[in-house]
Amino acid sequence: SPSSPPTGLLEKVFQYIDLHQDEFVQTLKEWVAVESDSVQPVLHLRRELLRMTGLAADRLRNLGAHVDLVDAGFQQLPDGQSLPIPPIILAELGNDPKKPTVCFYGHLDVQPARQEDGWVTDPHTLTEVDGKLYGRGTTDNKGPVLAWINAVSTFRALDEDLPVNVKFVIEGMEEAGSLALEELVQKEKAGFFSSVDYIVISDNLWISRRTPALTCGTRGNSYFMVEVKCRDQDFHSGTFGGILNEPMADLVALLGSLVDSSGRILIPGIYDHVAPVTEEEKRTYEAIDLDLEEYRNSSQVKKFLFHTKEELLMHLWRYPSLSIHGIEGAFHEPGAKTVIPGRVIGKFSIRLVPHMNISVVEKQVKQHLDYIFSKRNSSNQMTVSMTLGLHPWVANIRDNQYLAAKRAIKTVFGTEPDMIRDGSTIPIAKIFQDTIQKSVMMLPLGAVDDGEHSQKEKINRWNYIEGSKLFAAFFLEMAKLH
Ligand SMILES: NCCCC(=O)N[C@@H](Cc1c[nH]cn1)C(=O)O
Ligand SMILES: [Zn+2]
Ligand SMILES: [Zn+2]
Protein backbone atom coordinates (compact mmCIF):
# COMPACT_ATOMS: atom_id res chain seq x y z
CA SER A 1 0.00 0.00 0.00
CA PRO A 2 1.30 3.51 -0.79
CA SER A 3 2.73 5.46 2.13
CA SER A 4 1.08 8.71 3.10
CA PRO A 5 3.23 11.86 3.30
CA PRO A 6 4.32 12.90 6.77
CA THR A 7 2.07 15.39 8.45
CA GLY A 8 2.36 17.87 11.30
CA LEU A 9 5.21 17.22 13.68
CA LEU A 10 6.80 14.54 11.53
CA GLU A 11 6.94 16.89 8.56
CA LYS A 12 8.61 19.54 10.71
CA VAL A 13 11.10 16.97 11.95
CA PHE A 14 11.94 15.79 8.43
CA GLN A 15 12.35 19.36 7.18
CA TYR A 16 14.69 20.16 10.05
CA ILE A 17 16.82 17.09 9.32
CA ASP A 18 17.01 17.95 5.61
CA LEU A 19 17.95 21.56 6.35
CA HIS A 20 20.61 20.63 8.91
CA GLN A 21 22.08 17.65 7.08
CA ASP A 22 25.42 19.37 6.43
CA GLU A 23 25.85 19.92 10.18
CA PHE A 24 25.11 16.23 10.78
CA VAL A 25 27.71 15.27 8.17
CA GLN A 26 30.19 17.68 9.77
CA THR A 27 29.80 15.98 13.16
CA LEU A 28 30.35 12.60 11.52
CA LYS A 29 33.49 14.07 9.96
CA GLU A 30 34.74 15.14 13.41
CA TRP A 31 34.08 11.64 14.80
CA VAL A 32 35.72 9.84 11.85
CA ALA A 33 38.83 12.00 12.39
CA VAL A 34 39.39 10.25 15.72
CA GLU A 35 41.33 7.02 15.14
CA SER A 36 39.40 5.05 17.75
CA ASP A 37 40.87 1.66 16.81
CA SER A 38 40.31 -0.84 19.63
CA VAL A 39 41.90 -3.78 17.81
CA GLN A 40 45.56 -2.78 17.95
CA PRO A 41 46.51 -2.82 21.63
CA VAL A 42 48.68 0.30 21.79
CA LEU A 43 48.50 3.17 24.23
CA HIS A 44 48.23 6.06 21.74
CA LEU A 45 45.15 4.42 20.14
CA ARG A 46 43.59 3.85 23.55
CA ARG A 47 44.03 7.57 24.18
CA GLU A 48 42.16 8.22 20.93
CA LEU A 49 39.39 5.89 22.14
CA LEU A 50 39.16 7.82 25.41
CA ARG A 51 38.99 11.08 23.42
CA MET A 52 36.22 9.60 21.25
CA THR A 53 34.26 8.55 24.33
CA GLY A 54 34.63 12.10 25.69
CA LEU A 55 33.31 13.62 22.44
CA ALA A 56 30.25 11.37 22.45
CA ALA A 57 29.59 12.00 26.15
CA ASP A 58 29.78 15.80 25.58
CA ARG A 59 27.37 15.55 22.67
CA LEU A 60 24.87 13.63 24.82
CA ARG A 61 25.24 16.11 27.69
CA ASN A 62 24.56 18.97 25.27
CA LEU A 63 21.25 17.27 24.45
CA GLY A 64 20.40 17.40 28.14
CA ALA A 65 21.06 13.72 28.80
CA HIS A 66 22.26 12.48 32.15
CA VAL A 67 25.54 10.75 31.29
CA ASP A 68 27.43 8.18 33.35
CA LEU A 69 30.90 7.11 32.28
CA VAL A 70 31.25 3.67 33.81
CA ASP A 71 34.78 2.59 34.54
CA ALA A 72 35.57 -0.61 32.63
CA GLY A 73 38.99 -1.40 34.10
CA PHE A 74 41.99 -2.67 32.18
CA GLN A 75 42.68 -5.10 29.37
CA GLN A 76 45.42 -7.59 30.27
CA LEU A 77 47.66 -8.31 27.31
CA PRO A 78 49.45 -11.65 26.75
CA ASP A 79 52.85 -9.94 27.25
CA GLY A 80 51.88 -8.97 30.82
CA GLN A 81 51.15 -5.31 30.01
CA SER A 82 47.75 -3.78 30.54
CA LEU A 83 45.82 -1.08 28.72
CA PRO A 84 42.84 0.98 29.87
CA ILE A 85 39.43 -0.01 28.53
CA PRO A 86 37.43 3.12 27.64
CA PRO A 87 34.52 3.75 30.01
CA ILE A 88 31.11 2.59 28.84
CA ILE A 89 28.59 5.39 28.34
CA LEU A 90 25.23 4.90 30.04
CA ALA A 91 23.04 7.90 29.27
CA GLU A 92 19.38 8.72 29.69
CA LEU A 93 17.02 11.38 28.54
CA GLY A 94 13.55 11.50 30.06
CA ASN A 95 11.90 9.21 32.59
CA ASP A 96 8.21 9.81 32.04
CA PRO A 97 6.41 6.66 33.29
CA LYS A 98 3.69 7.21 30.68
CA LYS A 99 6.19 6.78 27.82
CA PRO A 100 8.02 3.65 26.66
CA THR A 101 11.77 3.57 27.29
CA VAL A 102 13.85 2.68 24.27
CA CYS A 103 17.53 1.88 24.74
CA PHE A 104 19.98 2.25 21.87
CA TYR A 105 23.21 0.26 21.79
CA GLY A 106 26.13 1.33 19.61
CA HIS A 107 29.92 1.45 19.55
CA LEU A 108 32.51 4.15 18.95
CA ASP A 109 35.52 1.97 18.22
CA VAL A 110 36.57 1.02 14.71
CA GLN A 111 38.63 -1.53 12.84
CA PRO A 112 42.21 -0.54 11.96
CA ALA A 113 42.62 1.38 8.70
CA ARG A 114 45.70 2.65 6.88
CA GLN A 115 45.61 4.44 3.54
CA GLU A 116 48.25 2.06 2.10
CA ASP A 117 45.89 -0.91 2.68
CA GLY A 118 44.07 0.19 -0.47
CA TRP A 119 42.01 3.23 0.50
CA VAL A 120 41.62 5.86 -2.20
CA THR A 121 41.06 8.56 0.44
CA ASP A 122 42.51 9.05 3.92
CA PRO A 123 40.43 6.68 6.11
CA HIS A 124 40.26 9.22 8.93
CA THR A 125 39.23 12.18 6.79
CA LEU A 126 35.58 11.85 5.89
CA THR A 127 35.44 12.46 2.13
CA GLU A 128 32.26 12.79 0.10
CA VAL A 129 32.25 11.47 -3.47
CA ASP A 130 28.97 11.18 -5.40
CA GLY A 131 26.87 11.12 -2.23
CA LYS A 132 29.09 8.49 -0.57
CA LEU A 133 30.73 9.46 2.72
CA TYR A 134 33.99 7.51 2.83
CA GLY A 135 35.88 6.96 6.08
CA ARG A 136 36.58 4.33 8.74
CA GLY A 137 33.62 4.02 11.09
CA THR A 138 31.14 5.84 8.85
CA THR A 139 28.83 2.81 8.71
CA ASP A 140 30.36 0.70 11.52
CA ASN A 141 29.22 2.25 13.78
CA LYS A 142 29.71 6.00 14.18
CA GLY A 143 27.16 6.95 11.48
CA PRO A 144 24.30 4.94 13.01
CA VAL A 145 25.15 6.16 16.56
CA LEU A 146 25.03 9.74 15.31
CA ALA A 147 21.81 9.11 13.36
CA TRP A 148 20.13 8.20 16.65
CA ILE A 149 21.61 11.31 18.30
CA ASN A 150 20.51 13.45 15.31
CA ALA A 151 16.95 12.19 15.73
CA VAL A 152 16.92 13.09 19.43
CA SER A 153 18.61 16.45 18.84
CA THR A 154 15.98 17.36 16.22
CA PHE A 155 13.15 17.09 18.77
CA ARG A 156 15.29 19.14 21.15
CA ALA A 157 16.05 21.84 18.55
CA LEU A 158 12.38 22.13 17.63
CA ASP A 159 11.53 22.41 21.31
CA GLU A 160 9.27 19.38 20.98
CA ASP A 161 8.66 16.81 23.68
CA LEU A 162 10.54 13.55 23.02
CA PRO A 163 7.88 10.91 22.27
CA VAL A 164 9.81 8.22 24.19
CA ASN A 165 12.28 8.03 27.06
CA VAL A 166 15.68 7.36 25.53
CA LYS A 167 18.64 5.48 26.97
CA PHE A 168 22.05 4.92 25.41
CA VAL A 169 24.62 2.18 25.95
CA ILE A 170 27.69 3.16 23.97
CA GLU A 171 30.91 1.23 24.25
CA GLY A 172 34.40 1.50 22.82
CA MET A 173 35.59 -2.12 22.66
CA GLU A 174 33.12 -3.87 20.35
CA GLU A 175 35.69 -4.68 17.69
CA ALA A 176 37.86 -6.27 20.37
CA GLY A 177 35.09 -8.50 21.77
CA SER A 178 33.09 -6.02 23.90
CA LEU A 179 35.42 -6.43 26.89
CA ALA A 180 33.62 -5.62 30.15
CA LEU A 181 30.20 -5.06 28.57
CA GLU A 182 28.52 -8.33 29.55
CA GLU A 183 29.61 -7.83 33.16
CA LEU A 184 28.15 -4.32 33.13
CA VAL A 185 24.81 -5.54 31.67
CA GLN A 186 24.58 -8.15 34.46
CA LYS A 187 25.48 -5.57 37.09
CA GLU A 188 23.02 -2.97 35.83
CA LYS A 189 20.15 -5.39 35.22
CA ALA A 190 18.27 -4.12 38.26
CA GLY A 191 19.64 -0.56 37.88
CA PHE A 192 20.05 1.23 34.55
CA PHE A 193 18.24 -1.50 32.59
CA SER A 194 15.32 -1.98 34.97
CA SER A 195 13.24 0.69 33.23
CA VAL A 196 14.20 -0.32 29.68
CA ASP A 197 11.30 -1.66 27.60
CA TYR A 198 13.00 -2.09 24.22
CA ILE A 199 16.57 -2.38 22.94
CA VAL A 200 17.59 -1.29 19.45
CA ILE A 201 20.89 -2.17 17.75
CA SER A 202 21.93 -0.65 14.41
CA ASP A 203 25.20 -2.45 13.76
CA ASN A 204 24.60 -4.43 10.59
CA LEU A 205 23.66 -3.75 6.98
CA TRP A 206 20.77 -4.11 4.55
CA ILE A 207 21.00 -6.92 1.98
CA SER A 208 20.27 -4.38 -0.75
CA ARG A 209 21.60 -1.03 -1.92
CA ARG A 210 18.17 0.67 -1.92
CA THR A 211 15.66 -1.39 0.03
CA PRO A 212 15.72 -0.89 3.81
CA ALA A 213 15.71 -3.93 6.07
CA LEU A 214 14.77 -5.15 9.50
CA THR A 215 16.92 -7.94 10.91
CA CYS A 216 15.15 -10.75 12.71
CA GLY A 217 17.95 -13.17 13.50
CA THR A 218 21.68 -13.79 13.40
CA ARG A 219 23.80 -16.91 13.38
CA GLY A 220 25.95 -17.78 16.37
CA ASN A 221 29.50 -19.11 16.26
CA SER A 222 31.66 -21.83 17.78
CA TYR A 223 35.39 -21.24 17.34
CA PHE A 224 37.90 -24.10 17.47
CA MET A 225 41.65 -24.44 17.79
CA VAL A 226 43.26 -27.75 16.86
CA GLU A 227 46.89 -28.01 17.89
CA VAL A 228 49.24 -30.64 16.47
CA LYS A 229 52.57 -30.81 18.24
CA CYS A 230 55.72 -32.78 17.73
CA ARG A 231 57.96 -30.46 19.76
CA ASP A 232 58.18 -26.75 20.53
CA GLN A 233 61.05 -26.13 18.10
CA ASP A 234 60.97 -26.21 14.30
CA PHE A 235 63.01 -28.75 12.27
CA HIS A 236 65.19 -28.54 9.13
CA SER A 237 63.49 -30.61 6.42
CA GLY A 238 66.88 -31.70 5.06
CA THR A 239 67.84 -33.13 8.44
CA PHE A 240 64.47 -34.52 9.59
CA GLY A 241 62.27 -34.67 6.47
CA GLY A 242 61.14 -38.27 5.81
CA ILE A 243 61.71 -39.73 9.28
CA LEU A 244 58.88 -38.25 11.31
CA ASN A 245 55.17 -37.40 11.23
CA GLU A 246 55.03 -33.75 10.29
CA PRO A 247 52.54 -31.67 12.31
CA MET A 248 51.54 -29.67 9.22
CA ALA A 249 50.68 -32.85 7.27
CA ASP A 250 48.51 -34.03 10.17
CA LEU A 251 46.87 -30.64 10.48
CA VAL A 252 46.17 -30.28 6.75
CA ALA A 253 44.50 -33.73 6.80
CA LEU A 254 42.43 -32.73 9.84
CA LEU A 255 41.35 -29.41 8.34
CA GLY A 256 40.73 -31.08 4.98
CA SER A 257 38.28 -33.49 6.62
CA LEU A 258 35.90 -30.79 7.83
CA VAL A 259 33.98 -29.58 4.80
CA ASP A 260 33.57 -30.71 1.18
CA SER A 261 33.80 -28.65 -1.98
CA SER A 262 30.03 -28.12 -2.06
CA GLY A 263 30.19 -26.43 1.36
CA ARG A 264 28.69 -29.39 3.23
CA ILE A 265 30.12 -29.89 6.71
CA LEU A 266 31.45 -33.45 7.04
CA ILE A 267 31.25 -33.74 10.83
CA PRO A 268 28.81 -36.57 11.61
CA GLY A 269 25.58 -35.41 13.24
CA ILE A 270 26.23 -31.69 12.75
CA TYR A 271 22.98 -31.08 10.84
CA ASP A 272 20.85 -33.22 13.20
CA HIS A 273 19.35 -30.33 15.17
CA VAL A 274 19.12 -27.69 12.44
CA ALA A 275 15.52 -26.42 12.35
CA PRO A 276 13.66 -27.75 9.28
CA VAL A 277 12.64 -25.21 6.63
CA THR A 278 8.91 -24.49 6.60
CA GLU A 279 6.86 -23.40 3.59
CA GLU A 280 6.12 -20.10 5.32
CA GLU A 281 9.84 -19.48 5.83
CA LYS A 282 10.61 -20.29 2.17
CA ARG A 283 8.23 -17.55 1.07
CA THR A 284 10.14 -14.96 3.13
CA TYR A 285 13.26 -15.43 0.96
CA GLU A 286 11.30 -14.93 -2.26
CA ALA A 287 10.26 -11.43 -1.15
CA ILE A 288 13.80 -10.18 -0.54
CA ASP A 289 15.36 -7.61 -2.84
CA LEU A 290 18.59 -9.27 -3.95
CA ASP A 291 20.01 -9.26 -7.45
CA LEU A 292 22.22 -12.35 -7.45
CA GLU A 293 24.34 -11.25 -10.40
CA GLU A 294 24.95 -7.81 -8.96
CA TYR A 295 25.79 -9.36 -5.59
CA ARG A 296 28.20 -11.81 -7.21
CA ASN A 297 29.87 -9.14 -9.33
CA SER A 298 30.25 -6.67 -6.50
CA SER A 299 31.73 -9.44 -4.32
CA GLN A 300 34.23 -10.29 -7.10
CA VAL A 301 33.45 -14.00 -6.76
CA LYS A 302 33.45 -16.02 -10.01
CA LYS A 303 30.79 -18.49 -8.91
CA PHE A 304 28.86 -18.96 -5.68
CA LEU A 305 28.03 -22.45 -4.40
CA PHE A 306 24.30 -21.73 -4.80
CA HIS A 307 22.54 -20.35 -7.83
CA THR A 308 19.14 -19.16 -6.67
CA LYS A 309 18.47 -16.25 -4.38
CA GLU A 310 16.55 -18.48 -1.94
CA GLU A 311 19.28 -21.14 -1.71
CA LEU A 312 21.99 -18.50 -1.31
CA LEU A 313 20.16 -16.64 1.46
CA MET A 314 19.33 -19.84 3.31
CA HIS A 315 22.98 -20.90 3.30
CA LEU A 316 24.03 -17.48 4.53
CA TRP A 317 21.43 -17.16 7.24
CA ARG A 318 19.73 -20.37 8.34
CA TYR A 319 22.20 -23.21 7.73
CA PRO A 320 25.47 -23.71 9.55
CA SER A 321 28.73 -23.08 7.69
CA LEU A 322 32.30 -24.02 8.48
CA SER A 323 35.18 -21.65 7.71
CA ILE A 324 38.89 -22.32 8.05
CA HIS A 325 40.61 -19.15 9.25
CA GLY A 326 44.32 -19.78 9.62
CA ILE A 327 47.27 -21.74 10.90
CA GLU A 328 49.43 -20.41 13.70
CA GLY A 329 53.04 -21.55 13.58
CA ALA A 330 53.02 -22.29 9.84
CA PHE A 331 55.59 -20.72 7.55
CA HIS A 332 53.57 -18.09 5.68
CA GLU A 333 56.04 -15.38 4.63
CA PRO A 334 57.18 -14.93 1.02
CA GLY A 335 60.23 -16.95 -0.02
CA ALA A 336 61.12 -20.66 0.15
CA LYS A 337 62.20 -21.62 3.65
CA THR A 338 62.81 -25.39 4.12
CA VAL A 339 61.34 -25.57 7.58
CA ILE A 340 59.19 -28.26 9.21
CA PRO A 341 57.09 -26.41 11.80
CA GLY A 342 57.29 -28.31 15.11
CA ARG A 343 53.90 -27.20 16.43
CA VAL A 344 50.95 -25.74 14.55
CA ILE A 345 47.46 -24.59 15.49
CA GLY A 346 44.62 -24.72 12.98
CA LYS A 347 41.72 -22.30 13.51
CA PHE A 348 38.22 -22.81 12.22
CA SER A 349 34.70 -21.92 13.23
CA ILE A 350 31.18 -23.15 12.68
CA ARG A 351 28.37 -20.60 12.33
CA LEU A 352 25.48 -21.90 14.42
CA VAL A 353 21.76 -21.73 13.72
CA PRO A 354 18.60 -22.66 15.60
CA HIS A 355 18.35 -25.29 17.20
CA MET A 356 22.00 -26.36 17.30
CA ASN A 357 23.41 -26.88 20.76
CA ILE A 358 26.88 -25.52 21.47
CA SER A 359 28.06 -28.35 23.73
CA VAL A 360 26.71 -31.01 21.35
CA VAL A 361 28.60 -29.31 18.48
CA GLU A 362 31.76 -29.22 20.62
CA LYS A 363 31.47 -32.97 21.30
CA GLN A 364 30.80 -33.80 17.62
CA VAL A 365 33.80 -31.77 16.44
CA LYS A 366 36.14 -33.36 19.00
CA GLN A 367 34.93 -36.88 18.22
CA HIS A 368 35.36 -36.33 14.49
CA LEU A 369 38.89 -34.93 14.80
CA ASP A 370 39.88 -37.73 17.22
CA TYR A 371 38.69 -40.28 14.66
CA ILE A 372 40.52 -38.68 11.69
CA PHE A 373 43.68 -38.27 13.74
CA SER A 374 43.62 -41.84 15.06
CA LYS A 375 43.42 -43.17 11.48
CA ARG A 376 46.74 -41.45 10.70
CA ASN A 377 48.63 -43.35 13.36
CA SER A 378 50.66 -40.23 13.99
CA SER A 379 53.10 -40.02 16.88
CA ASN A 380 52.25 -36.32 17.31
CA GLN A 381 49.99 -34.96 19.97
CA MET A 382 46.63 -33.42 19.00
CA THR A 383 44.67 -31.08 21.28
CA VAL A 384 41.28 -29.62 20.34
CA SER A 385 39.63 -26.74 22.20
CA MET A 386 36.52 -24.66 21.61
CA THR A 387 37.52 -21.10 22.50
CA LEU A 388 34.25 -19.31 21.80
CA GLY A 389 30.61 -20.38 21.87
CA LEU A 390 28.07 -17.77 20.78
CA HIS A 391 24.40 -18.64 20.47
CA PRO A 392 22.31 -17.68 17.45
CA TRP A 393 19.84 -14.86 18.08
CA VAL A 394 16.20 -14.86 16.99
CA ALA A 395 13.97 -11.79 17.34
CA ASN A 396 10.34 -11.77 18.25
CA ILE A 397 9.07 -9.90 15.21
CA ARG A 398 5.59 -9.68 16.70
CA ASP A 399 6.89 -7.21 19.29
CA ASN A 400 5.54 -3.67 19.16
CA GLN A 401 8.89 -2.23 18.20
CA TYR A 402 9.10 -4.31 15.03
CA LEU A 403 5.65 -3.06 14.08
CA ALA A 404 6.67 0.54 14.85
CA ALA A 405 9.89 0.19 12.85
CA LYS A 406 8.00 -1.24 9.85
CA ARG A 407 5.61 1.71 9.91
CA ALA A 408 8.48 4.20 10.26
CA ILE A 409 10.31 2.57 7.32
CA LYS A 410 7.17 2.84 5.20
CA THR A 411 6.84 6.52 6.06
CA VAL A 412 10.47 7.41 5.38
CA PHE A 413 11.33 5.13 2.46
CA GLY A 414 7.86 4.50 1.01
CA THR A 415 8.39 0.74 1.00
CA GLU A 416 8.09 -2.37 3.16
CA PRO A 417 11.44 -3.50 4.61
CA ASP A 418 13.22 -6.67 3.60
CA MET A 419 12.86 -8.96 6.62
CA ILE A 420 16.40 -10.31 6.76
CA ARG A 421 18.68 -12.33 8.96
CA ASP A 422 22.41 -11.82 9.30
CA GLY A 423 24.98 -14.56 8.77
CA SER A 424 27.40 -13.06 11.29
CA THR A 425 27.02 -12.63 15.02
CA ILE A 426 26.35 -9.61 17.20
CA PRO A 427 26.93 -11.29 20.57
CA ILE A 428 25.47 -8.46 22.62
CA ALA A 429 21.98 -8.99 21.10
CA LYS A 430 21.62 -12.40 22.71
CA ILE A 431 23.21 -11.18 25.94
CA PHE A 432 20.70 -8.30 26.18
CA GLN A 433 17.81 -10.61 25.34
CA ASP A 434 18.79 -13.23 27.94
CA THR A 435 19.84 -10.83 30.70
CA ILE A 436 17.38 -7.95 30.44
CA GLN A 437 14.64 -10.18 29.01
CA LYS A 438 13.22 -7.39 26.91
CA SER A 439 12.60 -7.15 23.19
CA VAL A 440 15.75 -6.66 21.10
CA MET A 441 15.53 -5.31 17.56
CA MET A 442 18.18 -4.87 14.88
CA LEU A 443 17.40 -1.90 12.68
CA PRO A 444 20.22 -1.41 10.16
CA LEU A 445 20.83 1.86 8.29
CA GLY A 446 23.73 1.04 5.96
CA ALA A 447 23.59 -0.40 2.44
CA VAL A 448 24.92 -3.83 1.46
CA ASP A 449 27.96 -2.32 -0.30
CA ASP A 450 29.14 -0.15 2.64
CA GLY A 451 32.24 -2.30 3.13
CA GLU A 452 32.31 -2.54 6.93
CA HIS A 453 35.74 -3.74 8.15
CA SER A 454 37.03 -3.32 4.59
CA GLN A 455 38.95 -0.72 2.64
CA LYS A 456 36.85 2.20 1.36
CA GLU A 457 34.20 1.86 4.10
CA LYS A 458 31.41 4.37 3.48
CA ILE A 459 27.87 5.32 4.35
CA ASN A 460 25.70 7.00 1.73
CA ARG A 461 24.63 10.51 2.70
CA TRP A 462 21.09 9.34 1.81
CA ASN A 463 21.25 6.41 4.26
CA TYR A 464 22.69 8.59 7.02
CA ILE A 465 20.13 11.38 6.65
CA GLU A 466 17.08 9.19 5.91
CA GLY A 467 18.30 6.95 8.75
CA SER A 468 18.17 9.94 11.12
CA LYS A 469 14.57 10.54 9.97
CA LEU A 470 13.82 6.84 10.41
CA PHE A 471 14.79 6.96 14.09
CA ALA A 472 12.68 10.10 14.63
CA ALA A 473 9.67 8.47 12.92
CA PHE A 474 10.29 5.31 14.97
CA PHE A 475 10.08 7.31 18.24
CA LEU A 476 6.70 8.70 17.18
CA GLU A 477 5.38 5.28 16.11
CA MET A 478 6.52 3.77 19.41
CA ALA A 479 4.67 6.45 21.32
CA LYS A 480 1.50 5.75 19.30
CA LEU A 481 1.66 2.04 20.08
CA HIS A 482 2.22 2.49 23.78
N1 LIG B 1 27.57 -6.89 10.75
C1 LIG B 1 28.03 -7.00 12.08
C2 LIG B 1 29.17 -7.95 12.16
C3 LIG B 1 29.73 -8.03 13.55
C4 LIG B 1 30.83 -9.06 13.59
O1 LIG B 1 31.72 -9.03 12.74
N2 LIG B 1 30.78 -9.97 14.57
C5 LIG B 1 31.76 -11.03 14.71
C6 LIG B 1 31.57 -11.60 16.10
C7 LIG B 1 32.32 -12.88 16.27
C8 LIG B 1 31.84 -14.11 16.03
N3 LIG B 1 32.82 -14.96 16.35
C9 LIG B 1 33.83 -14.27 16.76
N4 LIG B 1 33.51 -12.99 16.73
C10 LIG B 1 31.50 -12.10 13.66
O2 LIG B 1 32.50 -12.63 13.14
O3 LIG B 1 30.34 -12.43 13.38
ZN1 LIG C 1 29.94 -2.79 14.51
ZN1 LIG D 1 32.66 -4.01 13.17
PDB file of C-alpha atoms in Angstrom, residues 57 60-61 63-69 89-94 166 168 192:
ATOM      1  CA  ALA A  57      29.590  12.004  26.150  1.00  0.00           C
ATOM      2  CA  LEU A  60      24.873  13.634  24.821  1.00  0.00           C
ATOM      3  CA  ARG A  61      25.242  16.109  27.694  1.00  0.00           C
ATOM      4  CA  LEU A  63      21.253  17.268  24.452  1.00  0.00           C
ATOM      5  CA  GLY A  64      20.403  17.404  28.135  1.00  0.00           C
ATOM      6  CA  ALA A  65      21.061  13.722  28.797  1.00  0.00           C
ATOM      7  CA  HIS A  66      22.262  12.484  32.146  1.00  0.00           C
ATOM      8  CA  VAL A  67      25.539  10.748  31.290  1.00  0.00           C
ATOM      9  CA  ASP A  68      27.426   8.185  33.350  1.00  0.00           C
ATOM     10  CA  LEU A  69      30.897   7.111  32.279  1.00  0.00           C
ATOM     11  CA  ILE A  89      28.591   5.392  28.339  1.00  0.00           C
ATOM     12  CA  LEU A  90      25.230   4.901  30.037  1.00  0.00           C
ATOM     13  CA  ALA A  91      23.036   7.895  29.266  1.00  0.00           C
ATOM     14  CA  GLU A  92      19.381   8.722  29.693  1.00  0.00           C
ATOM     15  CA  LEU A  93      17.017  11.377  28.535  1.00  0.00           C
ATOM     16  CA  GLY A  94      13.552  11.496  30.059  1.00  0.00           C
ATOM     17  CA  VAL A 166      15.676   7.362  25.529  1.00  0.00           C
ATOM     18  CA  PHE A 168      22.051   4.923  25.412  1.00  0.00           C
ATOM     19  CA  PHE A 192      20.050   1.230  34.548  1.00  0.00           C
TER      20      PHE A 192
END
